[in-house]
Every structure is written in structure tokens, then in C-alpha cells.
GROMACS .gro file of N, CA and C in nm:
model
  423
    1MET      N    1  -1.084  -3.216  10.693
    1MET     CA    2  -1.124  -3.170  10.602
    1MET      C    3  -1.054  -3.075  10.490
    2ALA      N    4  -1.079  -3.084  10.365
    2ALA     CA    5  -1.038  -3.026  10.246
    2ALA      C    6  -1.051  -2.903  10.221
    3ILE      N    7  -0.968  -2.830  10.172
    3ILE     CA    8  -0.992  -2.677  10.155
    3ILE      C    9  -1.041  -2.711  10.000
    4LYS      N   10  -1.162  -2.671  10.004
    4LYS     CA   11  -1.243  -2.653   9.838
    4LYS      C   12  -1.248  -2.470   9.793
    5HIS      N   13  -1.271  -2.454   9.664
    5HIS     CA   14  -1.302  -2.310   9.588
    5HIS      C   15  -1.188  -2.262   9.629
    6ASN      N   16  -1.208  -2.144   9.570
    6ASN     CA   17  -1.036  -1.989   9.590
    6ASN      C   18  -0.986  -1.912   9.733
    7GLN      N   19  -1.013  -2.010   9.791
    7GLN     CA   20  -0.969  -1.977   9.931
    7GLN      C   21  -0.810  -1.900   9.965
    8MET      N   22  -0.823  -1.834  10.040
    8MET     CA   23  -0.667  -1.759  10.089
    8MET      C   24  -0.598  -1.900  10.139
    9ILE      N   25  -0.448  -1.857  10.119
    9ILE     CA   26  -0.349  -1.957  10.161
    9ILE      C   27  -0.310  -1.943  10.280
   10PRO      N   28  -0.339  -2.044  10.431
   10PRO     CA   29  -0.313  -2.004  10.513
   10PRO      C   30  -0.174  -1.985  10.536
   11HIS      N   31  -0.074  -1.930  10.611
   11HIS     CA   32   0.083  -1.936  10.626
   11HIS      C   33   0.151  -1.957  10.503
   12ASN      N   34   0.097  -1.853  10.420
   12ASN     CA   35   0.174  -1.845  10.331
   12ASN      C   36   0.381  -1.813  10.331
   13HIS      N   37   0.440  -1.887  10.354
   13HIS     CA   38   0.540  -1.909  10.392
   13HIS      C   39   0.650  -1.899  10.239
   14PHE      N   40   0.627  -1.810  10.191
   14PHE     CA   41   0.673  -1.792  10.013
   14PHE      C   42   0.836  -1.743  10.021
   15ARG      N   43   0.903  -1.766   9.931
   15ARG     CA   44   1.076  -1.755   9.907
   15ARG      C   45   1.009  -1.626   9.868
   16LYS      N   46   1.110  -1.554   9.895
   16LYS     CA   47   1.111  -1.369   9.834
   16LYS      C   48   1.186  -1.376   9.701
   17ASP      N   49   1.305  -1.463   9.685
   17ASP     CA   50   1.342  -1.437   9.577
   17ASP      C   51   1.267  -1.564   9.435
   18TRP      N   52   1.173  -1.558   9.441
   18TRP     CA   53   1.079  -1.668   9.398
   18TRP      C   54   1.057  -1.700   9.229
   19GLN      N   55   1.152  -1.592   9.169
   19GLN     CA   56   1.173  -1.539   9.037
   19GLN      C   57   1.270  -1.638   8.942
   20ARG      N   58   1.388  -1.663   9.075
   20ARG     CA   59   1.474  -1.707   8.968
   20ARG      C   60   1.413  -1.905   9.002
   21TYR      N   61   1.333  -1.967   9.023
   21TYR     CA   62   1.301  -2.104   9.058
   21TYR      C   63   1.201  -2.115   8.951
   22VAL      N   64   1.162  -1.982   8.914
   22VAL     CA   65   1.061  -2.005   8.773
   22VAL      C   66   1.131  -1.983   8.599
   23ARG      N   67   1.050  -2.123   8.613
   23ARG     CA   68   1.111  -2.113   8.417
   23ARG      C   69   1.010  -2.134   8.299
   24VAL      N   70   1.000  -2.066   8.207
   24VAL     CA   71   0.917  -1.981   8.146
   24VAL      C   72   0.983  -2.033   7.979
   25HIS      N   73   0.928  -2.087   7.902
   25HIS     CA   74   0.904  -2.145   7.733
   25HIS      C   75   0.883  -2.058   7.694
   26PHE      N   76   0.919  -1.904   7.655
   26PHE     CA   77   0.870  -1.792   7.531
   26PHE      C   78   0.959  -1.830   7.432
   27ASP      N   79   1.088  -1.917   7.435
   27ASP     CA   80   1.166  -1.973   7.371
   27ASP      C   81   1.088  -2.066   7.261
   28GLN      N   82   0.958  -2.171   7.271
   28GLN     CA   83   0.951  -2.258   7.230
   28GLN      C   84   0.878  -2.265   7.103
   29PRO      N   85   0.855  -2.193   7.081
   29PRO     CA   86   0.832  -2.194   6.897
   29PRO      C   87   0.941  -2.139   6.855
   30GLY      N   88   1.021  -2.065   6.861
   30GLY     CA   89   1.174  -2.048   6.787
   30GLY      C   90   1.288  -2.190   6.808
   31LYS      N   91   1.285  -2.237   6.937
   31LYS     CA   92   1.325  -2.348   6.905
   31LYS      C   93   1.273  -2.454   6.826
   32LYS      N   94   1.163  -2.515   6.826
   32LYS     CA   95   1.107  -2.571   6.740
   32LYS      C   96   1.119  -2.559   6.592
   33LYS      N   97   1.119  -2.429   6.541
   33LYS     CA   98   1.175  -2.449   6.438
   33LYS      C   99   1.332  -2.424   6.380
   34SER      N  100   1.415  -2.454   6.443
   34SER     CA  101   1.539  -2.452   6.524
   34SER      C  102   1.608  -2.594   6.469
   35ARG      N  103   1.480  -2.650   6.570
   35ARG     CA  104   1.543  -2.808   6.554
   35ARG      C  105   1.488  -2.890   6.395
   36ARG      N  106   1.377  -2.786   6.358
   36ARG     CA  107   1.317  -2.838   6.243
   36ARG      C  108   1.416  -2.854   6.129
   37THR      N  109   1.468  -2.726   6.097
   37THR     CA  110   1.565  -2.659   6.027
   37THR      C  111   1.709  -2.731   6.040
   38ALA      N  112   1.745  -2.798   6.099
   38ALA     CA  113   1.851  -2.875   6.166
   38ALA      C  114   1.829  -2.999   6.126
   39ARG      N  115   1.719  -3.056   6.139
   39ARG     CA  116   1.695  -3.219   6.107
   39ARG      C  117   1.699  -3.179   5.936
   40ALA      N  118   1.577  -3.119   5.842
   40ALA     CA  119   1.573  -3.055   5.776
   40ALA      C  120   1.717  -3.089   5.688
   41ALA      N  121   1.851  -3.032   5.751
   41ALA     CA  122   1.921  -3.011   5.700
   41ALA      C  123   2.048  -3.144   5.706
   42LYS      N  124   2.074  -3.184   5.840
   42LYS     CA  125   2.131  -3.334   5.809
   42LYS      C  126   1.987  -3.448   5.718
   43ALA      N  127   1.901  -3.433   5.745
   43ALA     CA  128   1.849  -3.484   5.597
   43ALA      C  129   1.949  -3.518   5.500
   44ALA      N  130   1.918  -3.331   5.451
   44ALA     CA  131   1.994  -3.314   5.299
   44ALA      C  132   2.127  -3.375   5.292
   45LYS      N  133   2.203  -3.347   5.385
   45LYS     CA  134   2.329  -3.351   5.390
   45LYS      C  135   2.384  -3.559   5.432
   46THR      N  136   2.297  -3.610   5.478
   46THR     CA  137   2.279  -3.750   5.499
   46THR      C  138   2.244  -3.851   5.365
   47GLY      N  139   2.143  -3.761   5.310
   47GLY     CA  140   2.024  -3.824   5.219
   47GLY      C  141   1.918  -3.908   5.238
   48ALA      N  142   1.852  -3.906   5.166
   48ALA     CA  143   1.706  -3.999   5.210
   48ALA      C  144   1.756  -4.128   5.236
   49LYS      N  145   1.681  -4.177   5.382
   49LYS     CA  146   1.645  -4.285   5.468
   49LYS      C  147   1.534  -4.345   5.438
   50PRO      N  148   1.534  -4.480   5.484
   50PRO     CA  149   1.358  -4.541   5.446
   50PRO      C  150   1.325  -4.517   5.570
   51VAL      N  151   1.182  -4.513   5.583
   51VAL     CA  152   1.181  -4.455   5.723
   51VAL      C  153   1.160  -4.587   5.843
   52ASP      N  154   1.077  -4.696   5.764
   52ASP     CA  155   1.082  -4.844   5.824
   52ASP      C  156   1.144  -4.957   5.752
   53ARG      N  157   1.176  -5.060   5.799
   53ARG     CA  158   1.240  -5.178   5.700
   53ARG      C  159   1.112  -5.205   5.595
   54LEU      N  160   1.198  -5.297   5.502
   54LEU     CA  161   1.132  -5.310   5.426
   54LEU      C  162   1.080  -5.396   5.468
   55ARG      N  163   0.885  -5.492   5.394
   55ARG     CA  164   0.915  -5.560   5.465
   55ARG      C  165   0.783  -5.595   5.359
   56PRO      N  166   0.784  -5.756   5.313
   56PRO     CA  167   0.716  -5.853   5.256
   56PRO      C  168   0.552  -5.856   5.262
   57VAL      N  169   0.502  -5.886   5.107
   57VAL     CA  170   0.330  -5.902   5.040
   57VAL      C  171   0.330  -6.025   5.135
   58VAL      N  172   0.180  -5.996   5.237
   58VAL     CA  173   0.182  -6.177   5.259
   58VAL      C  174  -0.017  -6.175   5.201
   59ARG      N  175  -0.027  -6.276   5.209
   59ARG     CA  176  -0.221  -6.307   5.204
   59ARG      C  177  -0.263  -6.350   5.377
   60CYS      N  178  -0.322  -6.258   5.377
   60CYS     CA  179  -0.444  -6.260   5.518
   60CYS      C  180  -0.452  -6.419   5.557
   61PRO      N  181  -0.440  -6.448   5.688
   61PRO     CA  182  -0.495  -6.595   5.697
   61PRO      C  183  -0.640  -6.616   5.713
   62THR      N  184  -0.726  -6.740   5.668
   62THR     CA  185  -0.878  -6.797   5.692
   62THR      C  186  -0.901  -6.750   5.571
   63VAL      N  187  -1.033  -6.811   5.545
   63VAL     CA  188  -1.104  -6.791   5.477
   63VAL      C  189  -1.229  -6.668   5.441
   64LYS      N  190  -1.218  -6.631   5.528
   64LYS     CA  191  -1.294  -6.487   5.562
   64LYS      C  192  -1.184  -6.364   5.496
   65TYR      N  193  -1.098  -6.355   5.483
   65TYR     CA  194  -0.973  -6.273   5.494
   65TYR      C  195  -0.844  -6.297   5.379
   66ASN      N  196  -0.868  -6.418   5.315
   66ASN     CA  197  -0.776  -6.496   5.244
   66ASN      C  198  -0.768  -6.362   5.095
   67ARG      N  199  -0.890  -6.304   5.090
   67ARG     CA  200  -0.845  -6.223   4.952
   67ARG      C  201  -0.789  -6.102   4.985
   68ARG      N  202  -0.752  -6.045   5.124
   68ARG     CA  203  -0.683  -5.944   5.119
   68ARG      C  204  -0.523  -5.971   5.123
   69SER      N  205  -0.458  -5.876   5.137
   69SER     CA  206  -0.305  -5.859   5.116
   69SER      C  207  -0.239  -5.758   5.216
   70ARG      N  208  -0.131  -5.825   5.280
   70ARG     CA  209  -0.053  -5.674   5.410
   70ARG      C  210   0.038  -5.691   5.389
   71VAL      N  211   0.094  -5.618   5.479
   71VAL     CA  212   0.272  -5.681   5.528
   71VAL      C  213   0.245  -5.788   5.607
   72GLY      N  214   0.397  -5.849   5.597
   72GLY     CA  215   0.395  -5.946   5.638
   72GLY      C  216   0.512  -5.880   5.733
   73ARG      N  217   0.591  -5.979   5.831
   73ARG     CA  218   0.647  -5.952   5.918
   73ARG      C  219   0.832  -5.942   5.874
   74GLY      N  220   0.844  -6.013   5.828
   74GLY     CA  221   0.971  -6.036   5.722
   74GLY      C  222   0.996  -6.145   5.590
   75PHE      N  223   1.102  -6.119   5.504
   75PHE     CA  224   1.085  -6.215   5.427
   75PHE      C  225   1.168  -6.338   5.436
   76SER      N  226   1.138  -6.423   5.384
   76SER     CA  227   1.141  -6.609   5.408
   76SER      C  228   1.320  -6.595   5.320
   77LEU      N  229   1.419  -6.694   5.425
   77LEU     CA  230   1.518  -6.713   5.386
   77LEU      C  231   1.498  -6.765   5.236
   78GLN      N  232   1.389  -6.802   5.176
   78GLN     CA  233   1.436  -6.831   5.033
   78GLN      C  234   1.374  -6.763   4.950
   79GLU      N  235   1.322  -6.649   4.980
   79GLU     CA  236   1.310  -6.536   4.871
   79GLU      C  237   1.434  -6.462   4.903
   80LEU      N  238   1.497  -6.428   4.947
   80LEU     CA  239   1.614  -6.352   5.059
   80LEU      C  240   1.746  -6.456   4.917
   81LYS      N  241   1.734  -6.587   4.945
   81LYS     CA  242   1.788  -6.642   4.819
   81LYS      C  243   1.803  -6.599   4.707
   82ALA      N  244   1.657  -6.666   4.667
   82ALA     CA  245   1.634  -6.592   4.522
   82ALA      C  246   1.657  -6.472   4.491
   83ALA      N  247   1.622  -6.353   4.554
   83ALA     CA  248   1.709  -6.270   4.564
   83ALA      C  249   1.841  -6.219   4.511
   84ASP      N  250   1.917  -6.293   4.572
   84ASP     CA  251   2.113  -6.306   4.613
   84ASP      C  252   2.126  -6.191   4.708
   85ILE      N  253   2.032  -6.252   4.833
   85ILE     CA  254   2.080  -6.116   4.989
   85ILE      C  255   2.100  -6.225   5.084
   86SER      N  256   2.244  -6.218   5.126
   86SER     CA  257   2.288  -6.317   5.242
   86SER      C  258   2.167  -6.264   5.346
   87LYS      N  259   2.111  -6.331   5.429
   87LYS     CA  260   2.047  -6.332   5.546
   87LYS      C  261   2.140  -6.241   5.611
   88ARG      N  262   2.210  -6.222   5.631
   88ARG     CA  263   2.305  -6.161   5.764
   88ARG      C  264   2.291  -6.015   5.687
   89TYR      N  265   2.291  -5.988   5.527
   89TYR     CA  266   2.335  -5.838   5.492
   89TYR      C  267   2.187  -5.808   5.499
   90ALA      N  268   2.089  -5.887   5.478
   90ALA     CA  269   1.913  -5.813   5.476
   90ALA      C  270   1.949  -5.707   5.625
   91PRO      N  271   1.944  -5.737   5.670
   91PRO     CA  272   1.885  -5.638   5.786
   91PRO      C  273   2.007  -5.522   5.799
   92THR      N  274   2.111  -5.494   5.732
   92THR     CA  275   2.178  -5.419   5.774
   92THR      C  276   2.188  -5.333   5.658
   93VAL      N  277   2.068  -5.368   5.544
   93VAL     CA  278   2.046  -5.282   5.429
   93VAL      C  279   1.865  -5.207   5.486
   94GLY      N  280   1.784  -5.235   5.585
   94GLY     CA  281   1.674  -5.212   5.601
   94GLY      C  282   1.574  -5.307   5.535
   95ILE      N  283   1.644  -5.476   5.533
   95ILE     CA  284   1.524  -5.517   5.466
   95ILE      C  285   1.476  -5.602   5.649
   96ALA      N  286   1.385  -5.635   5.626
   96ALA     CA  287   1.314  -5.751   5.757
   96ALA      C  288   1.344  -5.898   5.722
   97VAL      N  289   1.333  -5.974   5.806
   97VAL     CA  290   1.385  -6.109   5.808
   97VAL      C  291   1.349  -6.199   5.943
   98ASP      N  292   1.229  -6.209   5.829
   98ASP     CA  293   1.155  -6.389   5.951
   98ASP      C  294   1.193  -6.502   5.854
   99HIS      N  295   1.254  -6.566   5.945
   99HIS     CA  296   1.366  -6.684   5.982
   99HIS      C  297   1.273  -6.791   5.952
  100ARG      N  298   1.159  -6.757   5.993
  100ARG     CA  299   1.046  -6.878   6.035
  100ARG      C  300   0.941  -6.877   5.924
  101ARG      N  301   0.948  -6.787   5.817
  101ARG     CA  302   0.826  -6.788   5.701
  101ARG      C  303   0.837  -6.895   5.642
  102LYS      N  304   0.761  -6.987   5.564
  102LYS     CA  305   0.790  -7.067   5.444
  102LYS      C  306   0.659  -6.944   5.340
  103ASN      N  307   0.726  -7.020   5.235
  103ASN     CA  308   0.661  -7.001   5.098
  103ASN      C  309   0.585  -7.088   5.067
  104LEU      N  310   0.477  -7.087   5.072
  104LEU     CA  311   0.338  -7.227   5.020
  104LEU      C  312   0.272  -7.175   4.885
  105SER      N  313   0.337  -7.060   4.843
  105SER     CA  314   0.301  -7.037   4.674
  105SER      C  315   0.387  -6.995   4.606
  106GLU      N  316   0.404  -7.003   4.501
  106GLU     CA  317   0.510  -6.925   4.386
  106GLU      C  318   0.477  -6.811   4.338
  107GLU      N  319   0.334  -6.788   4.355
  107GLU     CA  320   0.301  -6.649   4.309
  107GLU      C  321   0.352  -6.511   4.397
  108GLY      N  322   0.363  -6.624   4.542
  108GLY     CA  323   0.402  -6.495   4.661
  108GLY      C  324   0.573  -6.511   4.647
  109LEU      N  325   0.587  -6.623   4.595
  109LEU     CA  326   0.802  -6.562   4.641
  109LEU      C  327   0.796  -6.505   4.537
  110ASN      N  328   0.736  -6.515   4.412
  110ASN     CA  329   0.800  -6.395   4.258
  110ASN      C  330   0.766  -6.276   4.308
  111ALA      N  331   0.636  -6.243   4.312
  111ALA     CA  332   0.616  -6.149   4.413
  111ALA      C  333   0.696  -6.082   4.482
  112ASN      N  334   0.684  -6.141   4.576
  112ASN     CA  335   0.859  -6.054   4.717
  112ASN      C  336   0.963  -6.050   4.642
  113VAL      N  337   1.061  -6.146   4.553
  113VAL     CA  338   1.145  -6.122   4.520
  113VAL      C  339   1.156  -6.049   4.387
  114GLU      N  340   1.084  -5.967   4.357
  114GLU     CA  341   1.062  -5.833   4.239
  114GLU      C  342   1.082  -5.779   4.361
  115ARG      N  343   0.992  -5.762   4.478
  115ARG     CA  344   0.967  -5.623   4.568
  115ARG      C  345   1.082  -5.644   4.589
  116LEU      N  346   1.203  -5.748   4.620
  116LEU     CA  347   1.341  -5.731   4.697
  116LEU      C  348   1.417  -5.676   4.659
  117LYS      N  349   1.435  -5.693   4.474
  117LYS     CA  350   1.548  -5.654   4.356
  117LYS      C  351   1.494  -5.518   4.316
  118GLU      N  352   1.339  -5.464   4.339
  118GLU     CA  353   1.376  -5.297   4.334
  118GLU      C  354   1.433  -5.237   4.366
  119TYR      N  355   1.409  -5.273   4.554
  119TYR     CA  356   1.458  -5.221   4.634
  119TYR      C  357   1.637  -5.186   4.611
  120GLN      N  358   1.645  -5.298   4.582
  120GLN     CA  359   1.791  -5.349   4.542
  120GLN      C  360   1.834  -5.232   4.454
  121SER      N  361   1.753  -5.215   4.334
  121SER     CA  362   1.807  -5.137   4.292
  121SER      C  363   1.770  -4.964   4.298
  122ARG      N  364   1.718  -4.987   4.386
  122ARG     CA  365   1.706  -4.799   4.412
  122ARG      C  366   1.775  -4.800   4.540
  123LEU      N  367   1.887  -4.915   4.607
  123LEU     CA  368   1.917  -4.869   4.737
  123LEU      C  369   2.081  -4.796   4.685
  124VAL      N  370   2.090  -4.713   4.757
  124VAL     CA  371   2.199  -4.650   4.778
  124VAL      C  372   2.315  -4.655   4.932
  125VAL      N  373   2.429  -4.759   4.916
  125VAL     CA  374   2.438  -4.847   5.020
  125VAL      C  375   2.637  -4.703   5.024
  126ARG      N  376   2.665  -4.643   5.107
  126ARG     CA  377   2.755  -4.566   5.101
  126ARG      C  378   2.892  -4.647   5.236
  127PRO      N  379   2.987  -4.654   5.161
  127PRO     CA  380   3.092  -4.672   5.230
  127PRO      C  381   3.104  -4.679   5.387
  128SER      N  382   3.103  -4.791   5.451
  128SER     CA  383   3.087  -4.663   5.634
  128SER      C  384   3.285  -4.655   5.666
  129ARG      N  385   3.315  -4.597   5.757
  129ARG     CA  386   3.386  -4.532   5.780
  129ARG      C  387   3.487  -4.617   5.804
  130ALA      N  388   3.438  -4.751   5.891
  130ALA     CA  389   3.580  -4.839   5.890
  130ALA      C  390   3.650  -4.890   5.718
  131GLN      N  391   3.506  -4.873   5.660
  131GLN     CA  392   3.567  -4.966   5.530
  131GLN      C  393   3.632  -4.879   5.441
  132LYS      N  394   3.587  -4.711   5.478
  132LYS     CA  395   3.677  -4.600   5.399
  132LYS      C  396   3.809  -4.620   5.489
  133ARG      N  397   3.852  -4.622   5.617
  133ARG     CA  398   3.967  -4.624   5.722
  133ARG      C  399   4.084  -4.773   5.590
  134ARG      N  400   3.994  -4.857   5.585
  134ARG     CA  401   4.080  -4.988   5.524
  134ARG      C  402   4.175  -4.922   5.354
  135ALA      N  403   4.053  -4.848   5.276
  135ALA     CA  404   4.060  -4.841   5.179
  135ALA      C  405   4.176  -4.758   5.169
  136GLU      N  406   4.194  -4.594   5.263
  136GLU     CA  407   4.327  -4.529   5.300
  136GLU      C  408   4.443  -4.624   5.340
  137GLY      N  409   4.407  -4.719   5.415
  137GLY     CA  410   4.542  -4.810   5.448
  137GLY      C  411   4.612  -4.898   5.320
  138LYS      N  412   4.504  -4.926   5.212
  138LYS     CA  413   4.538  -4.971   5.096
  138LYS      C  414   4.608  -4.914   4.999
  139GLU      N  415   4.567  -4.775   5.013
  139GLU     CA  416   4.649  -4.660   4.894
  139GLU      C  417   4.805  -4.606   4.907
  140LYS      N  418   4.816  -4.654   5.079
  140LYS     CA  419   4.930  -4.552   5.144
  140LYS      C  420   5.004  -4.704   5.117
  141LYS      N  421   4.969  -4.825   5.107
  141LYS     CA  422   5.088  -4.893   5.126
  141LYS      C  423   5.142  -4.906   4.983
   0.00000   0.00000   0.00000
């Protein structure tokens, strides 16, 4: 038989020093604020980064939806080649690649190539630590 309602707890052998085992979070609002300011400071220091990868604009399949455009999985290799971007370099700068996609229309290809070129014009690539070390090594020699 289960105990129901607000009854007395039988045989209550509680520990005497129970305050040691209780954790309160009165600092929660302050911690939230400090985390947020730390994130903002880090973002300001490192510069703005895209939140998600760049994806192509594609037409929806089937007669019912083919008037709509949506965001696709990744750019085709043909689009990357037209924009002069290698398929190995693209993912490192935040461009999604889908090697299975084929371009069926010239308009779609041109639209996505323009999208890639515009992204490249706004892209700021900082040298990695390894590249900095190589540059320093060349200067010393």
C-alpha cells in the first residue's frame, strides 16, 4: 500500500549535518550574466563568424512545389569549379559540399555561383597558427 497525501515520514533517520549536502544556486543570474559577457568579449576578439555553413538555393521537387525555392544540402562540384573553389578547401571556410548533386539548369548554376562569389568577397580568412609559425621560420632564415 502506497503512502498518499501529506503524511508524516515514518522512521526519519536524517543526517544531522544535512546543510553540507545541499547545493543552492542563488548565483544563477550572476553566472548567466558573466557567461554572456564572456561570450560577447570572445566574439568581439575573434571577429564575426558565420553561425551555419553556406548552402545553395535549390528548387523543390514535384509539380506541386517546384515554384518554391529552398536551401539545399550543399553546393555541387560543378558550382564550386565555376566559382574557382576546390572541393577540399570549401568545407574549411564554411561552405557545404554535396558531391552527389547535379546541376540541371543554367539559371540555378549561375545563381549559386554568384552566391559563392559574394560569400568569398565577404570572407575574411585569418592565418592559422601553423601558417604563422611557417612564416616566422622563413623570416628567421
